[in-house]
Coordinates of C-alpha atoms in Angstrom, one line a residue:
Chain A
M1 CA 141.5 -78.8 79.6
E2 CA 138.4 -76.8 78.9
S3 CA 138.9 -73.3 77.5
K4 CA 137.3 -70.7 79.7
K5 CA 136.9 -68.1 77.0
P6 CA 133.4 -68.9 75.7
L7 CA 132.0 -68.9 79.3
R8 CA 132.7 -65.2 80.0
S9 CA 129.3 -63.5 80.5
A10 CA 128.2 -61.2 77.7
F11 CA 127.1 -58.7 80.3
V12 CA 130.4 -57.9 82.0
D13 CA 130.7 -54.1 82.7
D14 CA 127.1 -53.6 81.6
Y15 CA 124.2 -52.4 83.7
V16 CA 122.0 -55.3 84.8
V17 CA 118.7 -55.5 86.7
P18 CA 117.2 -58.2 89.0
G19 CA 116.1 -61.1 86.9
D20 CA 118.7 -60.9 84.2
V21 CA 120.4 -64.2 83.5
I22 CA 124.1 -63.5 83.0
L23 CA 125.4 -67.0 82.6
D24 CA 124.0 -70.4 81.6
L25 CA 125.9 -73.3 83.3
A26 CA 124.5 -76.0 81.0
D27 CA 127.5 -75.8 78.7
M28 CA 130.1 -75.7 81.4
T29 CA 131.7 -78.8 82.9
N30 CA 134.2 -79.0 85.8
Q31 CA 134.7 -75.4 86.3
T32 CA 134.2 -73.2 89.3
I33 CA 132.8 -69.7 89.2
K34 CA 132.8 -67.5 92.3
L35 CA 129.7 -65.4 92.8
G36 CA 130.0 -62.2 94.8
A37 CA 127.3 -59.7 95.8
G38 CA 124.1 -59.4 93.9
L39 CA 124.2 -62.8 92.1
R40 CA 122.4 -66.0 92.8
Q41 CA 122.5 -69.5 91.3
D42 CA 119.1 -70.8 90.2
C43 CA 119.5 -74.4 89.0
D44 CA 121.5 -74.0 85.8
T45 CA 121.5 -70.2 85.5
I46 CA 123.2 -67.4 87.3
Q47 CA 120.7 -64.6 88.0
V48 CA 121.1 -61.1 89.1
T49 CA 119.4 -60.0 92.4
S50 CA 120.4 -56.4 92.7
A51 CA 120.6 -53.6 90.1
G52 CA 124.0 -52.3 89.1
R53 CA 127.0 -53.0 87.0
L54 CA 128.3 -56.5 86.5
R55 CA 132.0 -56.9 87.1
L56 CA 134.4 -59.7 86.4
S57 CA 137.7 -60.3 88.2
K58 CA 139.8 -62.7 86.2
P59 CA 139.7 -65.6 86.1
N60 CA 136.2 -66.4 87.4
K61 CA 134.9 -64.0 90.0
Y62 CA 131.6 -62.2 89.2
W63 CA 129.8 -59.6 91.2
V64 CA 127.3 -56.8 90.8
E65 CA 128.4 -53.3 91.9
N66 CA 125.4 -51.4 93.1
S67 CA 124.8 -48.1 95.0
Q68 CA 122.1 -47.6 97.6
K69 CA 121.3 -45.3 100.4
R70 CA 120.8 -48.2 102.8
Y71 CA 123.6 -50.5 103.8
I72 CA 123.5 -54.3 104.1
P73 CA 126.1 -55.3 106.6
S74 CA 128.7 -57.8 105.4
V75 CA 131.7 -59.2 107.2
E76 CA 135.1 -57.4 107.1
D77 CA 133.5 -54.1 106.0
T78 CA 134.9 -51.0 107.8
V79 CA 132.0 -48.8 108.8
L80 CA 131.3 -45.5 110.6
G81 CA 128.6 -46.0 113.3
I82 CA 126.8 -43.7 115.7
V83 CA 126.3 -44.8 119.3
V84 CA 122.6 -44.8 120.2
D85 CA 122.6 -46.6 123.5
T86 CA 124.9 -48.3 126.0
K87 CA 124.2 -51.6 127.6
P88 CA 126.3 -53.5 130.2
D89 CA 127.9 -55.7 127.6
N90 CA 127.5 -53.9 124.3
F91 CA 127.3 -50.5 122.8
L92 CA 124.3 -50.2 120.4
V93 CA 125.6 -48.6 117.2
D94 CA 123.6 -47.4 114.2
I95 CA 125.3 -48.3 110.9
K96 CA 122.5 -47.4 108.5
G97 CA 121.6 -51.1 108.2
P98 CA 118.2 -52.8 108.8
S99 CA 119.0 -53.4 112.5
V100 CA 121.2 -51.7 115.1
A101 CA 124.7 -53.3 115.5
F102 CA 126.3 -54.4 118.7
L103 CA 129.8 -53.3 119.7
P104 CA 131.0 -55.4 122.6
V105 CA 132.5 -53.2 125.4
L106 CA 135.7 -55.3 125.4
S107 CA 136.4 -55.2 121.7
F108 CA 139.1 -52.5 122.0
E109 CA 142.8 -52.9 122.2
G110 CA 143.7 -53.8 125.8
G111 CA 140.1 -53.7 126.8
T112 CA 139.2 -55.1 130.2
R113 CA 136.3 -54.7 132.5
R114 CA 138.1 -51.9 134.3
N115 CA 138.8 -49.6 131.4
I116 CA 135.6 -49.6 129.4
P117 CA 135.4 -46.5 127.2
K118 CA 132.7 -44.0 128.0
F119 CA 130.8 -43.2 124.8
E120 CA 127.9 -40.7 125.0
I121 CA 125.0 -41.0 122.7
G122 CA 125.9 -39.5 119.3
T123 CA 129.6 -40.6 119.4
L124 CA 131.0 -41.5 116.0
I125 CA 132.9 -44.8 115.9
Y126 CA 135.1 -46.3 113.1
A127 CA 134.7 -50.0 113.4
R128 CA 134.9 -53.3 111.6
V129 CA 132.0 -55.7 111.0
V130 CA 132.7 -59.1 112.5
K131 CA 129.4 -60.9 112.2
A132 CA 126.7 -60.1 109.8
N133 CA 123.7 -62.2 108.7
S134 CA 120.1 -61.6 108.0
I135 CA 118.8 -63.1 111.3
M136 CA 120.9 -61.5 114.0
N137 CA 122.0 -58.0 114.8
P138 CA 125.5 -57.4 113.2
E139 CA 128.4 -57.3 115.5
L140 CA 131.3 -54.8 115.3
S141 CA 134.8 -54.6 116.7
C142 CA 137.3 -51.8 117.2
M143 CA 140.3 -54.1 116.8
D144 CA 141.8 -55.6 113.6
A145 CA 142.2 -59.3 113.2
I146 CA 145.4 -59.4 115.3
G147 CA 144.1 -57.4 118.2
K148 CA 145.6 -53.9 117.5
A149 CA 143.6 -50.7 117.5
A150 CA 144.7 -49.8 114.0
E151 CA 142.8 -46.5 113.6
F152 CA 139.5 -47.9 114.9
G153 CA 137.7 -46.2 117.7
Q154 CA 136.1 -42.9 118.4
L155 CA 136.5 -40.0 115.9
K156 CA 136.6 -36.6 117.5
N157 CA 135.8 -33.2 116.0
G158 CA 135.3 -32.8 112.3
Y159 CA 132.0 -33.2 110.4
T160 CA 130.1 -36.2 109.2
F161 CA 127.6 -36.6 106.4
E162 CA 125.9 -39.4 104.6
T163 CA 126.4 -40.6 101.0
S164 CA 125.4 -43.6 99.0
T165 CA 127.3 -46.8 99.3
G166 CA 128.5 -46.5 95.7
L167 CA 130.1 -43.1 96.4
A168 CA 131.7 -44.4 99.5
R169 CA 133.3 -47.3 97.5
M170 CA 134.5 -44.8 94.9
L171 CA 136.2 -42.7 97.6
L172 CA 137.9 -45.8 98.9
S173 CA 139.1 -47.1 95.5
S174 CA 142.7 -47.6 94.9
P175 CA 144.5 -45.9 93.2
T176 CA 143.2 -42.8 95.0
C177 CA 140.1 -41.4 93.3
P178 CA 140.9 -38.2 91.4
L179 CA 138.5 -36.2 93.6
L180 CA 140.5 -36.8 96.8
E181 CA 143.8 -36.5 95.0
A182 CA 143.0 -33.1 93.5
L183 CA 141.6 -31.8 96.8
G184 CA 144.6 -33.1 98.7
K185 CA 147.0 -31.2 96.6
K186 CA 145.6 -27.9 97.7
L187 CA 143.9 -28.5 101.0
S188 CA 145.0 -30.3 104.1
F189 CA 142.3 -32.5 105.6
E190 CA 141.8 -36.0 107.0
I191 CA 139.0 -38.2 106.0
A192 CA 137.4 -41.5 107.2
V193 CA 135.0 -43.3 104.8
G194 CA 132.6 -46.0 106.0
L195 CA 131.4 -48.5 103.5
N196 CA 128.0 -48.0 104.9
G197 CA 127.8 -44.6 103.3
R198 CA 129.0 -42.3 106.1
V199 CA 132.0 -40.0 105.7
W200 CA 133.9 -38.0 108.3
V201 CA 136.1 -35.0 107.4
N202 CA 138.4 -33.0 109.6
A203 CA 140.6 -30.0 108.8
P204 CA 142.1 -27.2 110.8
S205 CA 139.7 -24.6 109.4
P206 CA 135.9 -24.9 109.2
S207 CA 135.8 -23.5 105.6
N208 CA 138.1 -26.3 104.4
I209 CA 135.9 -28.9 106.0
I210 CA 132.8 -27.5 104.3
L211 CA 134.6 -27.3 101.0
V212 CA 135.7 -30.9 101.0
S213 CA 132.2 -32.1 102.2
E214 CA 130.4 -30.2 99.5
A215 CA 132.8 -31.4 96.8
I216 CA 132.3 -35.0 97.8
K217 CA 128.5 -34.6 98.0
Q218 CA 128.3 -33.1 94.6
S219 CA 130.3 -35.8 92.9
E220 CA 127.8 -38.5 93.3
S221 CA 127.5 -39.4 89.6
F222 CA 130.7 -38.0 88.2
N223 CA 133.3 -40.0 86.4
R224 CA 137.0 -39.5 86.8
I225 CA 137.4 -36.6 84.4
Q226 CA 134.3 -34.8 85.7
Q227 CA 135.6 -35.1 89.2
R228 CA 138.9 -33.5 88.4
S229 CA 137.3 -30.7 86.5
M230 CA 134.8 -30.0 89.2
V231 CA 137.5 -29.8 91.9
E232 CA 139.7 -27.5 89.7
K233 CA 136.7 -25.2 89.2
L234 CA 136.0 -25.1 92.9
L235 CA 139.6 -24.4 93.9
A236 CA 139.9 -21.7 91.2
K237 CA 136.9 -19.9 92.6
L238 CA 138.6 -19.8 96.0
A239 CA 142.0 -18.6 94.8
Chain B
M1 CA 111.0 -48.1 114.7
M2 CA 112.7 -45.7 117.0
D3 CA 116.1 -46.8 115.8
Q4 CA 115.4 -45.8 112.2
R5 CA 115.3 -42.1 113.1
W6 CA 118.3 -40.0 112.1
R7 CA 120.3 -38.6 115.0
P8 CA 123.0 -36.0 114.8
T9 CA 126.5 -37.0 116.0
V10 CA 128.4 -35.1 118.6
N11 CA 130.8 -34.0 115.8
E12 CA 128.0 -32.5 113.7
R13 CA 126.5 -30.7 116.6
E14 CA 129.8 -29.1 117.6
F15 CA 130.8 -28.4 114.1
I16 CA 127.6 -26.6 113.0
E17 CA 127.9 -24.3 116.0
Q18 CA 131.6 -23.7 115.5
A19 CA 131.2 -22.9 111.8
L20 CA 128.4 -20.5 112.6
Q21 CA 130.8 -18.6 114.9
S22 CA 132.6 -17.7 111.6
D23 CA 129.3 -17.1 109.7
L24 CA 129.7 -20.3 107.8
R25 CA 126.9 -22.8 107.2
V26 CA 127.6 -26.4 106.4
D27 CA 125.9 -26.2 103.0
G28 CA 128.0 -23.2 102.0
R29 CA 125.2 -20.6 102.4
R30 CA 125.6 -17.3 104.2
P31 CA 123.4 -17.0 107.4
F32 CA 120.6 -15.0 105.7
D33 CA 120.4 -16.8 102.4
F34 CA 117.4 -18.8 101.3
R35 CA 117.9 -22.1 99.5
K36 CA 117.0 -22.4 95.8
L37 CA 113.3 -22.1 95.4
K38 CA 111.5 -23.9 92.6
I39 CA 107.7 -23.6 92.0
A40 CA 106.0 -26.0 89.6
F41 CA 102.3 -26.2 88.8
G42 CA 100.2 -29.3 88.1
R43 CA 97.8 -29.8 85.3
E44 CA 94.8 -28.7 87.3
D45 CA 94.2 -25.2 88.6
G46 CA 95.1 -24.8 92.2
S47 CA 97.9 -27.4 92.4
A48 CA 101.4 -26.4 93.1
E49 CA 104.6 -28.2 94.1
V50 CA 107.4 -26.2 95.9
E51 CA 111.0 -27.3 96.3
L52 CA 113.0 -25.3 98.8
G53 CA 116.4 -26.9 98.6
E54 CA 115.7 -30.5 99.5
T55 CA 112.3 -29.8 101.1
R56 CA 109.4 -30.6 98.9
V57 CA 105.8 -29.7 99.6
M58 CA 102.7 -30.0 97.5
G59 CA 99.7 -27.7 97.9
Y60 CA 96.3 -28.5 96.5
V61 CA 93.2 -26.2 96.6
T62 CA 89.6 -27.3 96.2
A63 CA 86.3 -25.6 96.9
Q64 CA 82.7 -26.6 97.4
L65 CA 79.5 -24.9 98.2
V66 CA 78.4 -25.2 101.9
Q67 CA 76.3 -23.4 104.4
P68 CA 78.1 -20.6 106.1
Y69 CA 78.7 -20.3 109.8
K70 CA 75.8 -18.7 111.7
D71 CA 77.8 -15.8 113.0
R72 CA 79.2 -15.0 109.5
P73 CA 76.4 -15.5 107.0
N74 CA 78.0 -13.7 104.1
E75 CA 81.6 -14.9 104.3
G76 CA 83.1 -18.0 102.7
T77 CA 85.4 -20.3 104.7
L78 CA 89.1 -21.2 104.4
A79 CA 90.6 -24.4 105.9
I80 CA 94.1 -25.7 105.9
F81 CA 94.8 -29.4 106.2
T82 CA 98.3 -30.8 106.5
E83 CA 99.6 -34.3 105.9
F84 CA 103.0 -35.3 107.1
S85 CA 103.6 -38.3 104.9
P86 CA 105.9 -40.9 106.3
M87 CA 107.8 -40.9 103.1
A88 CA 109.1 -37.4 103.9
D89 CA 110.8 -38.4 107.1
P90 CA 111.1 -41.7 109.1
A91 CA 110.1 -39.8 112.2
F92 CA 106.6 -39.0 110.7
E93 CA 104.0 -41.5 111.8
P94 CA 101.0 -42.2 109.6
G95 CA 97.6 -41.4 111.1
R96 CA 96.7 -38.5 113.3
P97 CA 98.8 -35.4 112.8
G98 CA 101.5 -34.8 115.4
E99 CA 102.4 -31.6 117.1
A100 CA 104.6 -30.3 114.3
A101 CA 101.9 -30.9 111.7
I102 CA 99.3 -29.1 113.8
E103 CA 101.7 -26.2 114.4
L104 CA 102.5 -25.9 110.8
G105 CA 98.8 -25.8 109.8
R106 CA 98.0 -23.2 112.5
V107 CA 100.9 -20.9 111.4
I108 CA 99.8 -20.9 107.8
D109 CA 96.2 -20.6 108.7
R110 CA 96.8 -17.6 110.9
G111 CA 98.9 -15.9 108.3
L112 CA 96.1 -16.2 105.7
R113 CA 93.1 -15.7 107.9
E114 CA 94.1 -13.0 110.3
S115 CA 95.6 -10.8 107.6
R116 CA 92.6 -11.3 105.4
A117 CA 94.8 -12.2 102.5
V118 CA 92.0 -14.1 100.8
D119 CA 88.8 -12.1 100.4
M120 CA 86.1 -14.1 102.1
E121 CA 83.1 -11.9 101.3
S122 CA 83.6 -12.5 97.6
L123 CA 83.0 -16.2 98.2
C124 CA 79.5 -15.6 99.2
V125 CA 76.8 -16.7 96.8
V126 CA 73.5 -16.6 98.7
A127 CA 73.9 -15.0 102.1
G128 CA 73.1 -17.3 104.9
K129 CA 72.6 -20.3 102.5
H130 CA 75.4 -20.9 100.1
V131 CA 79.1 -19.9 100.3
W132 CA 82.3 -21.3 98.9
S133 CA 84.4 -23.2 101.3
V134 CA 88.0 -23.2 100.2
R135 CA 90.1 -26.1 101.4
V136 CA 93.9 -26.1 101.1
D137 CA 95.6 -29.5 101.4
L138 CA 99.4 -29.5 102.1
H139 CA 101.3 -32.7 101.6
I140 CA 104.9 -32.9 102.8
L141 CA 106.8 -35.0 100.3
D142 CA 110.3 -34.6 101.6
N143 CA 111.5 -33.1 104.8
G144 CA 114.7 -31.2 104.2
G145 CA 114.2 -28.7 106.9
N146 CA 112.0 -25.5 107.2
L147 CA 108.7 -27.1 106.3
I148 CA 106.7 -24.0 107.4
D149 CA 108.2 -21.7 104.8
A150 CA 108.0 -24.2 102.0
A151 CA 104.4 -25.2 102.8
N152 CA 103.4 -21.5 103.0
I153 CA 104.7 -20.8 99.6
A154 CA 103.0 -23.9 98.2
A155 CA 99.7 -22.8 99.8
L156 CA 100.0 -19.3 98.3
A157 CA 101.0 -20.5 94.8
A158 CA 98.1 -23.0 94.8
L159 CA 95.7 -20.3 95.9
C160 CA 96.9 -17.9 93.3
T161 CA 96.3 -20.4 90.5
F162 CA 93.1 -21.8 91.8
R163 CA 89.9 -21.2 89.8
R164 CA 86.5 -21.7 91.2
P165 CA 83.5 -22.4 89.0
E166 CA 81.3 -19.4 88.2
C167 CA 77.8 -19.7 89.6
T168 CA 74.7 -17.6 89.1
V169 CA 71.8 -17.2 91.3
G170 CA 68.4 -17.4 89.7
G171 CA 65.2 -19.4 89.6
D172 CA 61.8 -18.4 90.8
D173 CA 62.7 -17.4 94.3
G174 CA 66.1 -16.0 93.5
Q175 CA 67.6 -18.7 95.7
Q176 CA 68.5 -21.3 93.1
V177 CA 72.2 -21.6 92.5
T178 CA 73.5 -22.9 89.2
V179 CA 77.2 -23.8 89.2
H180 CA 78.5 -23.5 85.7
D181 CA 80.7 -26.2 84.1
P182 CA 84.3 -24.8 83.6
E183 CA 84.0 -25.7 79.9
V184 CA 80.9 -23.5 79.5
R185 CA 82.0 -20.5 81.5
D186 CA 85.6 -19.7 82.5
P187 CA 86.2 -20.3 86.2
L188 CA 87.1 -17.4 88.3
P189 CA 90.2 -16.8 90.4
L190 CA 90.1 -16.0 94.1
A191 CA 90.4 -12.4 95.3
I192 CA 93.8 -12.4 97.0
H193 CA 94.8 -9.0 98.4
H194 CA 98.4 -9.7 99.4
L195 CA 100.7 -12.6 99.9
P196 CA 101.8 -13.3 103.5
I197 CA 105.2 -15.0 103.4
A198 CA 106.5 -17.0 106.3
V199 CA 110.2 -16.6 107.1
T200 CA 111.7 -18.9 109.7
F201 CA 114.8 -18.2 111.8
A202 CA 116.8 -20.7 113.8
Y203 CA 118.8 -19.7 116.9
F204 CA 122.1 -21.2 118.0
G205 CA 124.5 -20.5 120.8
D206 CA 123.0 -18.3 123.5
G207 CA 120.3 -16.9 121.2
N208 CA 122.8 -14.5 119.6
I209 CA 123.5 -16.4 116.3
M210 CA 120.5 -16.7 114.0
V211 CA 120.2 -18.2 110.5
L212 CA 117.5 -18.1 108.0
D213 CA 115.9 -21.2 106.4
P214 CA 117.4 -23.9 108.5
T215 CA 118.2 -27.3 106.9
Y216 CA 117.3 -30.6 108.4
K217 CA 120.6 -30.9 110.3
E218 CA 120.5 -27.3 111.5
E219 CA 117.0 -27.9 112.8
A220 CA 118.2 -30.9 114.8
V221 CA 120.9 -28.9 116.4
M222 CA 119.3 -25.5 116.9
G223 CA 118.4 -24.0 120.2
G224 CA 115.1 -22.5 119.1
R225 CA 113.1 -21.3 116.2
M226 CA 110.9 -18.3 115.2
T227 CA 108.6 -17.9 112.2
A228 CA 107.5 -14.4 111.1
T229 CA 104.8 -14.1 108.5
I230 CA 105.2 -10.8 106.6
N231 CA 103.9 -9.4 103.4
S232 CA 105.8 -7.3 100.9
N233 CA 104.2 -4.1 102.3
G234 CA 105.9 -4.8 105.6
D235 CA 102.8 -5.8 107.5
V236 CA 103.5 -8.4 110.1
C237 CA 100.7 -11.0 109.7
S238 CA 101.8 -13.4 112.4
I239 CA 104.8 -14.4 114.6
Q240 CA 105.3 -17.8 116.0
K241 CA 107.9 -18.7 118.6
A242 CA 107.1 -21.9 120.4
G243 CA 109.5 -22.6 123.2
G244 CA 113.2 -22.9 122.6
E245 CA 115.9 -20.6 123.8
G246 CA 115.0 -17.1 124.9
V247 CA 116.1 -14.2 122.6
M248 CA 116.4 -10.5 123.2
S249 CA 113.7 -8.2 121.8
S250 CA 116.4 -6.4 119.8
V251 CA 117.2 -9.7 118.0
I252 CA 113.5 -10.2 117.3
M253 CA 113.3 -6.7 115.7
Q254 CA 116.3 -7.4 113.6
C255 CA 114.8 -10.7 112.4
L256 CA 111.6 -8.9 111.4
R257 CA 113.6 -6.4 109.4
I258 CA 115.4 -9.1 107.6
A259 CA 112.2 -11.0 107.1
S260 CA 110.5 -8.1 105.4
V261 CA 113.3 -7.9 102.8
K262 CA 113.2 -11.6 102.1
A263 CA 109.4 -11.6 101.9
A264 CA 109.5 -9.0 99.2
D265 CA 112.0 -11.1 97.2
I266 CA 109.9 -14.3 97.6
T267 CA 106.7 -12.5 96.7
S268 CA 108.1 -11.3 93.4
K269 CA 109.3 -14.9 92.7
I270 CA 105.8 -16.3 93.4
K271 CA 104.1 -13.7 91.3
S272 CA 106.4 -14.1 88.3
K273 CA 105.9 -17.9 88.4
V274 CA 102.1 -17.6 88.7
D275 CA 102.1 -15.1 85.8
E276 CA 104.2 -17.4 83.7
Y277 CA 101.7 -20.2 84.4
T278 CA 98.6 -18.1 83.6
T279 CA 100.0 -16.7 80.4
E280 CA 101.1 -20.2 79.3
K281 CA 97.6 -21.5 80.0
A282 CA 96.0 -18.6 78.0
V283 CA 98.3 -19.2 75.1
R284 CA 97.4 -22.9 75.0
K285 CA 93.7 -21.8 74.8
V286 CA 94.4 -19.6 71.8
K287 CA 96.2 -22.3 69.9
R288 CA 93.0 -24.5 70.1
T289 CA 91.6 -22.6 67.0
P290 CA 94.1 -23.3 64.1
V291 CA 91.7 -22.4 61.2
L292 CA 91.5 -18.8 62.2
V293 CA 95.3 -18.6 62.6
A294 CA 96.0 -20.1 59.2
K295 CA 93.7 -17.6 57.5
K296 CA 95.7 -14.7 58.9
N297 CA 98.9 -16.3 57.8
D298 CA 97.6 -16.4 54.2
V299 CA 98.3 -12.8 53.2
P300 CA 102.0 -12.4 54.1
D301 CA 102.7 -15.9 52.7
V302 CA 101.3 -14.9 49.4
T303 CA 103.2 -11.6 49.0
M304 CA 106.5 -13.3 50.0
E305 CA 106.2 -16.3 47.8
S306 CA 105.3 -14.4 44.6
N307 CA 109.0 -13.6 44.4
D308 CA 110.3 -17.0 45.3
G309 CA 109.4 -19.6 42.7
A310 CA 110.6 -22.5 44.9
L311 CA 107.7 -22.2 47.3
E312 CA 104.9 -21.9 44.9
S313 CA 103.2 -25.0 46.2
Q314 CA 102.1 -23.0 49.2
T315 CA 101.1 -19.8 47.4
S316 CA 97.4 -19.1 47.2
K317 CA 94.9 -16.5 48.1
T318 CA 92.1 -18.9 48.0
P319 CA 90.6 -20.1 51.3
N320 CA 90.8 -23.6 50.1
D321 CA 94.6 -23.6 50.3
A322 CA 94.4 -21.9 53.6
Q323 CA 92.4 -24.8 54.8
G324 CA 94.9 -27.0 53.1
I325 CA 97.7 -25.5 55.3
S326 CA 95.7 -26.1 58.4
K327 CA 94.4 -29.5 57.5
D328 CA 97.2 -31.2 55.7
P329 CA 100.6 -30.0 56.6
P330 CA 102.2 -33.4 55.8
A331 CA 100.9 -33.0 52.2
I332 CA 103.8 -30.6 51.4
P333 CA 106.4 -32.8 49.8
N334 CA 109.6 -31.0 50.7
D335 CA 110.7 -31.2 54.4
K336 CA 112.3 -27.8 54.2
R337 CA 109.0 -26.2 53.0
H338 CA 107.2 -27.9 55.8
E339 CA 109.6 -26.5 58.3
D340 CA 109.2 -23.0 56.7
A341 CA 105.4 -23.3 57.0
K342 CA 105.6 -24.2 60.6
S343 CA 108.0 -21.5 61.5
R344 CA 105.9 -19.0 59.6
L345 CA 102.8 -20.2 61.4
S346 CA 104.6 -19.7 64.7
E347 CA 105.8 -16.2 63.6
S348 CA 102.2 -15.2 62.7
N349 CA 101.0 -16.7 66.0
L350 CA 103.0 -14.0 67.7
D351 CA 101.3 -11.5 65.5
V352 CA 98.0 -13.0 66.5
E353 CA 98.8 -12.6 70.2
S354 CA 99.9 -9.0 69.9
M355 CA 96.6 -8.2 68.2
P356 CA 94.0 -9.9 70.3
N357 CA 91.2 -7.6 69.4
S358 CA 91.4 -8.1 65.6
G359 CA 88.8 -10.8 65.7
I360 CA 87.4 -9.9 62.3
A361 CA 89.6 -11.6 59.7
G362 CA 88.8 -9.1 57.0
E363 CA 90.1 -6.1 58.9
S364 CA 93.3 -7.8 59.9
D365 CA 93.9 -9.0 56.3
E366 CA 93.7 -5.5 55.1
A367 CA 95.9 -4.2 57.8
K368 CA 98.5 -6.8 56.8
E369 CA 98.2 -6.0 53.1
S370 CA 99.0 -2.4 53.7
V371 CA 101.9 -3.3 55.9
S372 CA 103.2 -6.1 53.7
P373 CA 105.4 -4.0 51.4
K374 CA 107.5 -3.2 54.4
S375 CA 107.2 -6.6 55.9
L376 CA 108.1 -8.2 52.6
K377 CA 111.7 -7.1 52.8
D378 CA 111.8 -7.9 56.4
A379 CA 110.3 -11.2 55.9
V380 CA 112.5 -12.2 52.9
K381 CA 115.7 -11.7 54.7
P382 CA 115.0 -13.9 57.7
K383 CA 113.6 -16.5 55.4
H384 CA 116.8 -16.6 53.4
K385 CA 118.8 -16.9 56.5
R386 CA 116.6 -19.8 57.6
K387 CA 117.0 -21.4 54.2
K388 CA 120.8 -21.0 54.4
K389 CA 120.9 -22.5 57.9
Q390 CA 118.8 -25.5 56.8
H391 CA 121.2 -25.9 53.8
G392 CA 124.0 -25.8 56.2
K393 CA 122.4 -28.4 58.5
S394 CA 121.6 -30.8 55.6

């Protein structure tokens, strides 16, 4: 039984840049390491391909957490897309990726040729990425794995804005990020966050919507404590 | 690359209009608030970078001697060139300027030319043969909305800080022009009579809701736009309303009134930034002559240190030691004394600036000697405070 302790990378939770070697496999035998986003195996070494923070999930899963303005589609991500065109078979949806994504007209709960939804250009859709690779256009679906609607579909009213992918992941982290928790205690609003860096906010009054949007946009680089204090200051100003 | 362009969602469109019904803008501003304005200057004269919220524009002014136009033989020329860099917006294509670029250039050009903001006759060197041709290049670095206003401010800031070389006419026939090197003779500023400020309004709804300084999203959703170029005297230099929704004449008059108030505000901001830049440049020029400065320091140093034995290493009336101060500041062993010397030098620098006409060292020395009994006490106290602070730090 090999001990796994000496094989933990020295760079875990550090900032890494492309080209850094985080692990040398020469001294490992009969062990599996799972590589997530931003890492690549190069013969005997594991190298970083995107800049960010290296994370380790015990026992052996490594990945790089990075934040960009552009989104690289990957399967099972939930994203917010904007319809740019309608074709007989697909809706063409922009998800801030390198190419426009296809949303088949039948990928809705109970979707048949007779009840195809009518989306005009500019409609906001909350969908799930089903197929994503570098060669083809990504494919979306408005159903979950079972076939139920599960909150997917068109989002009406409210306001959308764009953020970096890192901020979107922070908003979706569990337990709930302190920003949303603090805002939720005083204001009532609903929010949909796409991992592609798009956020939708809705609330009964326009001023609440603007407040929540601005608070989220300002917290791009704040840690937990800063988020909480920023929200407290903001709400104190209003009261 | 049509799919790379940003498009507004139906939600954004509806929300922006709905929020404006209750006088709210999506970035938290009120309808007639400008975004935060930042003006920075480059190392060379005539280079300015303006940030209006997220919009960034760089202005760059150059001049060269050319032959004047035949119908205006004793006037210089002014030309505006705009470049909409694709890095500012994915919708900008490289190459020939599009409609928006040409419109922007024309509005700024009209504002400066028609109102005679820049004096063209002062740019004439030899009538009919040599005049200065001033060229303003505007580079759009980031399109965050309202490019016209930002580019106009960049052009004005660059023109205010631009310096053209001095040239003299001479020679046998009185036609030879010598352009002097800026190191030899200080270059001259342009003669600018007033600053025409462009103020842009965006219309929403049925032309009854208007906002100032639209952002990128508001521009995508607006019904129409109007730019009024006004100076702080209230003279309307140009108005541009190209298409879009129709608006009532009463609305236009109200916009002009608001614009004149905003123009005065922006004019004062530009002027204060330009003044800051020019005084900082002048101060940098003064500090280029350290020897003179050290000599003037000499006298107060001497009178102070005669009471304080600890600083005798710096005391001296002889010019040699004065030279020592200016040449070898690291020679002083104690760090605290070094800091004192530097702070005293900077203090006397202020004295130097306030007395620019005391070029003769002897006179100023005498003046300081007679003043020194008073300044001794004043000087001693702060020095002690400084020493205490340093002790506290160490």
